[in-house]
């Protein structure tokens, strides 16, 4: 079912800009962070052994549910007929766009019968105007798209921002920019010296690593990101579990935000059907776990077990 649109349906926007993908190499920290943000947001393949009560359902008439399934299938990346797997795939795909760009943007296109379809496209070069969106196409892609810009009515754009509690689009992109400022393997000048067989006597590598870790923890504090480091060399087991719980809270915020955005889209399109997800740790559940953990009422293992998918 995924991506099975009528052949005459085409977006009016430029979906991607190849010229912008040939930029500088992405920072290792940025790559890891964006992956960690969206991977594991929902149970992989729509299945989880940890939460037996996990289930996804559609609430609406049979016809309305079928319309909903069609749209969800177009948002996801893989072909599947299983509803739970379809919703998990769609939510993770939306979150992938948010993780890389701070937002997920789709054009709503109607087919000859008036049925809506959605196309994902890049948010790069996209500007919000009163009742319109302006897409400015980079010079390097003028020949590909045969134009320099595209203007689309706001009624045809579905725009999903990063949740404001996680910084919104602007705050999140600021985090990505700051993550890319320092490399964990040392600054570029120091790495080049090593390649030449030289070693600066005035550079304290261990001090650099220590200060970098403090910096990364500070700018990702809202997320509780641990940089995939579970060691206790510069931390404690308590703080590691605390950050893990906080990161799962941030993912739950994002997960519930995605489900709400999907239901908002259906309502906007006049489809009287809602996606319902149950059996996964909610934002409130994780906040309660966090309070109990901080108060010493539950163990490290119990706190970890409650928030994992």
Coordinates of C-alpha atoms in Angstrom, one line a residue, residues 11-295:
X11 CA 3.9 17.5 -6.5
X12 CA 4.3 21.1 -7.6
X13 CA 7.2 21.7 -5.3
X14 CA 10.8 20.6 -5.8
X15 CA 11.2 17.6 -3.6
X16 CA 15.0 17.7 -3.1
X17 CA 18.1 19.7 -4.0
X18 CA 21.0 17.5 -5.1
X19 CA 23.4 20.5 -5.1
X20 CA 23.0 21.0 -1.4
X21 CA 23.8 17.3 -0.6
X22 CA 27.4 17.8 -1.9
X23 CA 28.3 20.1 1.0
X24 CA 31.0 19.5 3.7
X25 CA 31.2 16.2 5.6
X26 CA 28.6 15.9 8.4
X27 CA 30.0 16.0 11.9
X28 CA 30.1 12.6 13.7
X29 CA 28.2 14.1 16.6
X30 CA 25.5 15.5 14.5
X31 CA 25.1 12.2 12.6
X32 CA 24.9 10.2 15.9
X33 CA 22.5 12.6 17.5
X34 CA 20.1 12.7 14.6
X35 CA 20.1 9.0 14.4
X36 CA 19.5 8.5 18.1
X37 CA 16.6 11.0 18.1
X38 CA 14.5 9.1 15.6
X39 CA 15.6 5.5 15.8
X40 CA 13.6 3.5 18.4
X41 CA 10.9 6.2 18.6
X42 CA 8.4 3.4 17.9
X43 CA 8.7 -0.3 18.1
X44 CA 10.7 -1.6 15.1
X45 CA 8.5 -3.4 12.7
X46 CA 5.5 -2.6 14.8
X47 CA 6.4 -5.3 17.4
X48 CA 7.7 -5.2 20.9
X49 CA 8.3 -8.0 23.4
X50 CA 8.6 -5.6 26.3
X51 CA 5.1 -4.1 26.1
X52 CA 2.6 -6.9 25.4
X53 CA -0.2 -4.4 25.5
X54 CA 1.1 -2.3 22.7
X55 CA -1.5 -1.8 20.0
X56 CA -2.4 0.6 17.2
X57 CA -6.0 1.1 16.1
X58 CA -8.1 3.4 13.8
X59 CA -11.3 4.9 15.1
X60 CA -13.8 5.7 12.4
X61 CA -16.0 4.1 9.8
X62 CA -14.6 1.5 7.4
X63 CA -14.4 3.9 4.5
X64 CA -12.7 6.7 6.6
X65 CA -10.2 4.2 8.0
X66 CA -9.3 3.1 4.5
X67 CA -8.5 6.7 3.5
X68 CA -6.4 7.0 6.7
X69 CA -4.5 3.8 5.9
X70 CA -3.7 5.1 2.4
X71 CA -2.3 8.4 3.7
X72 CA -0.3 6.7 6.4
X73 CA 1.1 4.3 3.8
X74 CA 2.3 7.2 1.6
X75 CA 4.2 8.8 4.6
X76 CA 6.1 5.7 5.5
X77 CA 9.1 4.3 3.6
X78 CA 8.1 0.6 3.2
X79 CA 5.3 -1.4 1.7
X80 CA 3.2 -3.1 4.4
X81 CA -0.4 -4.0 5.2
X82 CA 0.0 -4.4 8.9
X83 CA -1.5 -1.3 10.6
X84 CA 1.0 -1.2 13.6
X85 CA 4.0 -1.6 11.3
X86 CA 2.6 1.0 9.0
X87 CA 2.1 3.6 11.7
X88 CA 5.5 2.9 13.3
X89 CA 7.1 3.3 9.9
X90 CA 5.3 6.6 9.2
X91 CA 6.1 8.1 12.6
X92 CA 9.7 7.2 12.3
X93 CA 10.0 8.6 8.8
X94 CA 8.4 11.9 10.0
X95 CA 10.7 12.0 12.9
X96 CA 13.7 11.4 10.6
X97 CA 12.9 14.6 8.8
X98 CA 12.5 16.4 12.1
X99 CA 15.8 15.0 13.3
X100 CA 17.7 16.3 10.3
X101 CA 15.9 19.6 9.5
X102 CA 13.9 20.5 12.6
X103 CA 10.6 20.0 10.7
X104 CA 8.8 17.7 8.3
X105 CA 7.0 19.2 5.3
X106 CA 4.6 17.6 2.9
X107 CA 2.6 18.9 -0.1
X108 CA -1.1 17.8 -0.2
X109 CA -2.1 17.0 -3.8
X110 CA -5.6 16.0 -5.0
X111 CA -6.1 13.3 -7.6
X112 CA -8.8 13.5 -10.4
X113 CA -11.4 12.1 -8.0
X114 CA -10.5 14.8 -5.3
X115 CA -8.8 12.3 -3.0
X116 CA -5.8 13.7 -1.1
X117 CA -2.3 12.4 -1.3
X118 CA 0.9 13.6 0.5
X119 CA 4.4 14.1 -0.8
X120 CA 7.4 14.7 1.4
X121 CA 9.8 17.4 0.3
X122 CA 12.8 19.3 1.7
X123 CA 12.3 22.3 4.0
X124 CA 15.6 23.9 2.7
X125 CA 14.8 27.1 0.9
X126 CA 11.3 27.2 2.2
X127 CA 9.8 30.4 3.5
X128 CA 6.5 31.0 5.2
X129 CA 4.4 34.0 3.9
X130 CA 0.9 35.0 4.8
X131 CA -1.3 32.3 3.3
X132 CA 1.5 31.1 1.0
X133 CA 4.8 29.2 1.1
X134 CA 7.7 30.3 -1.1
X135 CA 10.3 27.7 -2.1
X136 CA 13.6 29.2 -3.3
X137 CA 15.5 26.7 -5.5
X138 CA 19.3 26.8 -5.3
X139 CA 21.2 28.0 -8.4
X140 CA 22.8 24.5 -8.8
X141 CA 19.3 22.9 -9.2
X142 CA 17.7 25.4 -11.6
X143 CA 18.3 23.1 -14.6
X144 CA 16.9 20.1 -12.7
X145 CA 13.6 21.8 -11.8
X146 CA 13.5 24.2 -14.7
X147 CA 12.6 27.1 -12.4
X148 CA 14.0 29.4 -9.7
X149 CA 11.2 29.3 -7.2
X150 CA 7.8 27.8 -6.4
X151 CA 4.9 29.5 -4.7
X152 CA 2.3 27.2 -3.0
X153 CA -0.9 28.1 -1.1
X154 CA -0.6 27.3 2.6
X155 CA -3.7 25.2 2.3
X156 CA -1.6 22.7 0.3
X157 CA 1.2 22.4 2.8
X158 CA 1.3 20.2 5.9
X159 CA 4.1 21.5 8.1
X160 CA 5.1 19.7 11.3
X161 CA 7.6 21.5 13.6
X162 CA 9.8 20.1 16.3
X163 CA 7.8 20.4 19.6
X164 CA 8.4 23.7 21.3
X165 CA 9.3 22.0 24.6
X166 CA 12.3 20.5 22.7
X167 CA 13.3 23.9 21.3
X168 CA 11.1 24.1 18.2
X169 CA 12.7 24.2 14.8
X170 CA 15.0 27.1 15.5
X171 CA 16.2 25.9 18.8
X172 CA 16.8 22.4 17.5
X173 CA 18.7 23.5 14.5
X174 CA 20.8 25.6 16.8
X175 CA 21.7 22.4 18.7
X176 CA 22.8 20.7 15.5
X177 CA 24.9 23.7 14.6
X178 CA 26.6 23.7 17.9
X179 CA 27.2 20.0 17.9
X180 CA 29.1 20.3 14.7
X181 CA 31.6 22.9 16.1
X182 CA 33.8 20.4 17.8
X183 CA 34.9 16.9 16.9
X184 CA 35.5 14.2 19.6
X185 CA 38.7 13.1 17.9
X186 CA 40.3 16.5 18.3
X187 CA 40.4 19.8 16.3
X188 CA 41.3 19.7 12.6
X189 CA 44.7 21.3 13.1
X190 CA 45.7 18.7 15.7
X191 CA 44.5 15.8 13.4
X192 CA 46.5 17.2 10.5
X193 CA 49.6 17.4 12.7
X194 CA 49.2 13.7 13.6
X195 CA 48.9 12.8 9.9
X196 CA 52.2 14.5 9.3
X197 CA 53.8 12.7 12.2
X198 CA 53.9 15.9 14.4
X199 CA 52.6 16.4 17.8
X200 CA 51.9 19.8 19.4
X201 CA 53.4 20.2 22.8
X202 CA 51.0 23.1 23.6
X203 CA 47.8 21.2 23.0
X204 CA 46.1 19.2 25.9
X205 CA 44.1 16.6 24.2
X206 CA 42.6 15.1 27.4
X207 CA 41.5 18.6 28.4
X208 CA 40.0 19.1 25.0
X209 CA 38.0 15.9 25.4
X210 CA 36.8 16.8 28.9
X211 CA 35.7 20.3 27.9
X212 CA 34.0 19.0 24.7
X213 CA 32.0 16.5 26.7
X214 CA 30.8 19.2 29.1
X215 CA 29.9 21.3 26.2
X216 CA 27.9 18.5 24.4
X217 CA 26.1 17.7 27.6
X218 CA 25.1 21.3 28.1
X219 CA 23.7 21.9 24.6
X220 CA 21.7 18.6 24.6
X221 CA 20.5 19.0 28.2
X222 CA 16.8 19.1 27.1
X223 CA 17.3 15.7 25.4
X224 CA 19.5 14.0 27.9
X225 CA 21.6 12.6 25.1
X226 CA 24.5 10.4 26.3
X227 CA 26.6 10.3 23.1
X228 CA 26.3 6.5 23.2
X229 CA 28.7 6.6 26.1
X230 CA 27.7 4.4 29.1
X231 CA 31.1 4.5 30.7
X232 CA 31.5 5.8 34.3
X233 CA 34.9 7.3 33.7
X234 CA 33.6 10.9 34.0
X235 CA 30.1 10.1 35.2
X236 CA 28.1 7.9 37.7
X237 CA 25.7 5.1 37.1
X238 CA 22.9 7.3 38.6
X239 CA 23.6 10.1 36.2
X240 CA 23.8 7.8 33.2
X241 CA 20.3 6.3 34.0
X242 CA 19.0 9.8 34.7
X243 CA 20.0 10.9 31.2
X244 CA 18.6 7.8 29.6
X245 CA 15.2 8.4 31.3
X246 CA 15.3 12.0 30.1
X247 CA 16.1 11.0 26.6
X248 CA 13.2 8.5 26.5
X249 CA 11.0 11.3 27.8
X250 CA 12.1 13.5 24.9
X251 CA 11.4 10.7 22.4
X252 CA 7.9 10.2 24.0
X253 CA 7.3 13.9 23.5
X254 CA 8.3 13.5 19.9
X255 CA 6.2 10.3 19.4
X256 CA 3.0 11.8 20.8
X257 CA 3.6 15.0 18.8
X258 CA 3.8 12.9 15.6
X259 CA 0.6 11.0 16.4
X260 CA -1.2 14.3 17.2
X261 CA 0.1 15.8 13.9
X262 CA -1.3 12.8 11.9
X263 CA -4.7 13.1 13.5
X264 CA -4.6 16.9 12.9
X265 CA -3.9 16.2 9.2
X266 CA -6.8 13.8 8.9
X267 CA -9.2 16.3 10.5
X268 CA -7.9 19.0 8.2
X269 CA -8.7 16.9 5.2
X270 CA -12.2 16.1 6.5
X271 CA -11.4 12.5 7.3
X272 CA -13.3 11.5 10.4
X273 CA -10.8 8.9 11.7
X274 CA -8.1 8.9 14.4
X275 CA -5.0 6.9 15.0
X276 CA -4.8 5.5 18.6
X277 CA -1.6 4.1 20.1
X278 CA -1.7 2.4 23.5
X279 CA 0.7 0.4 25.5
X280 CA 3.9 2.5 25.2
X281 CA 5.4 4.7 27.9
X282 CA 3.7 8.1 27.8
X283 CA 5.2 11.4 28.6
X284 CA 3.4 11.4 31.9
X285 CA 4.5 7.8 32.7
X286 CA 8.1 8.7 32.1
X287 CA 7.9 11.9 34.2
X288 CA 6.5 9.8 37.1
X289 CA 9.3 7.3 36.6
X290 CA 11.8 10.2 36.7
X291 CA 10.3 11.6 40.0
X292 CA 10.4 8.2 41.6
X293 CA 13.9 7.5 40.5
X294 CA 15.1 10.9 41.8
X295 CA 13.3 10.3 45.1

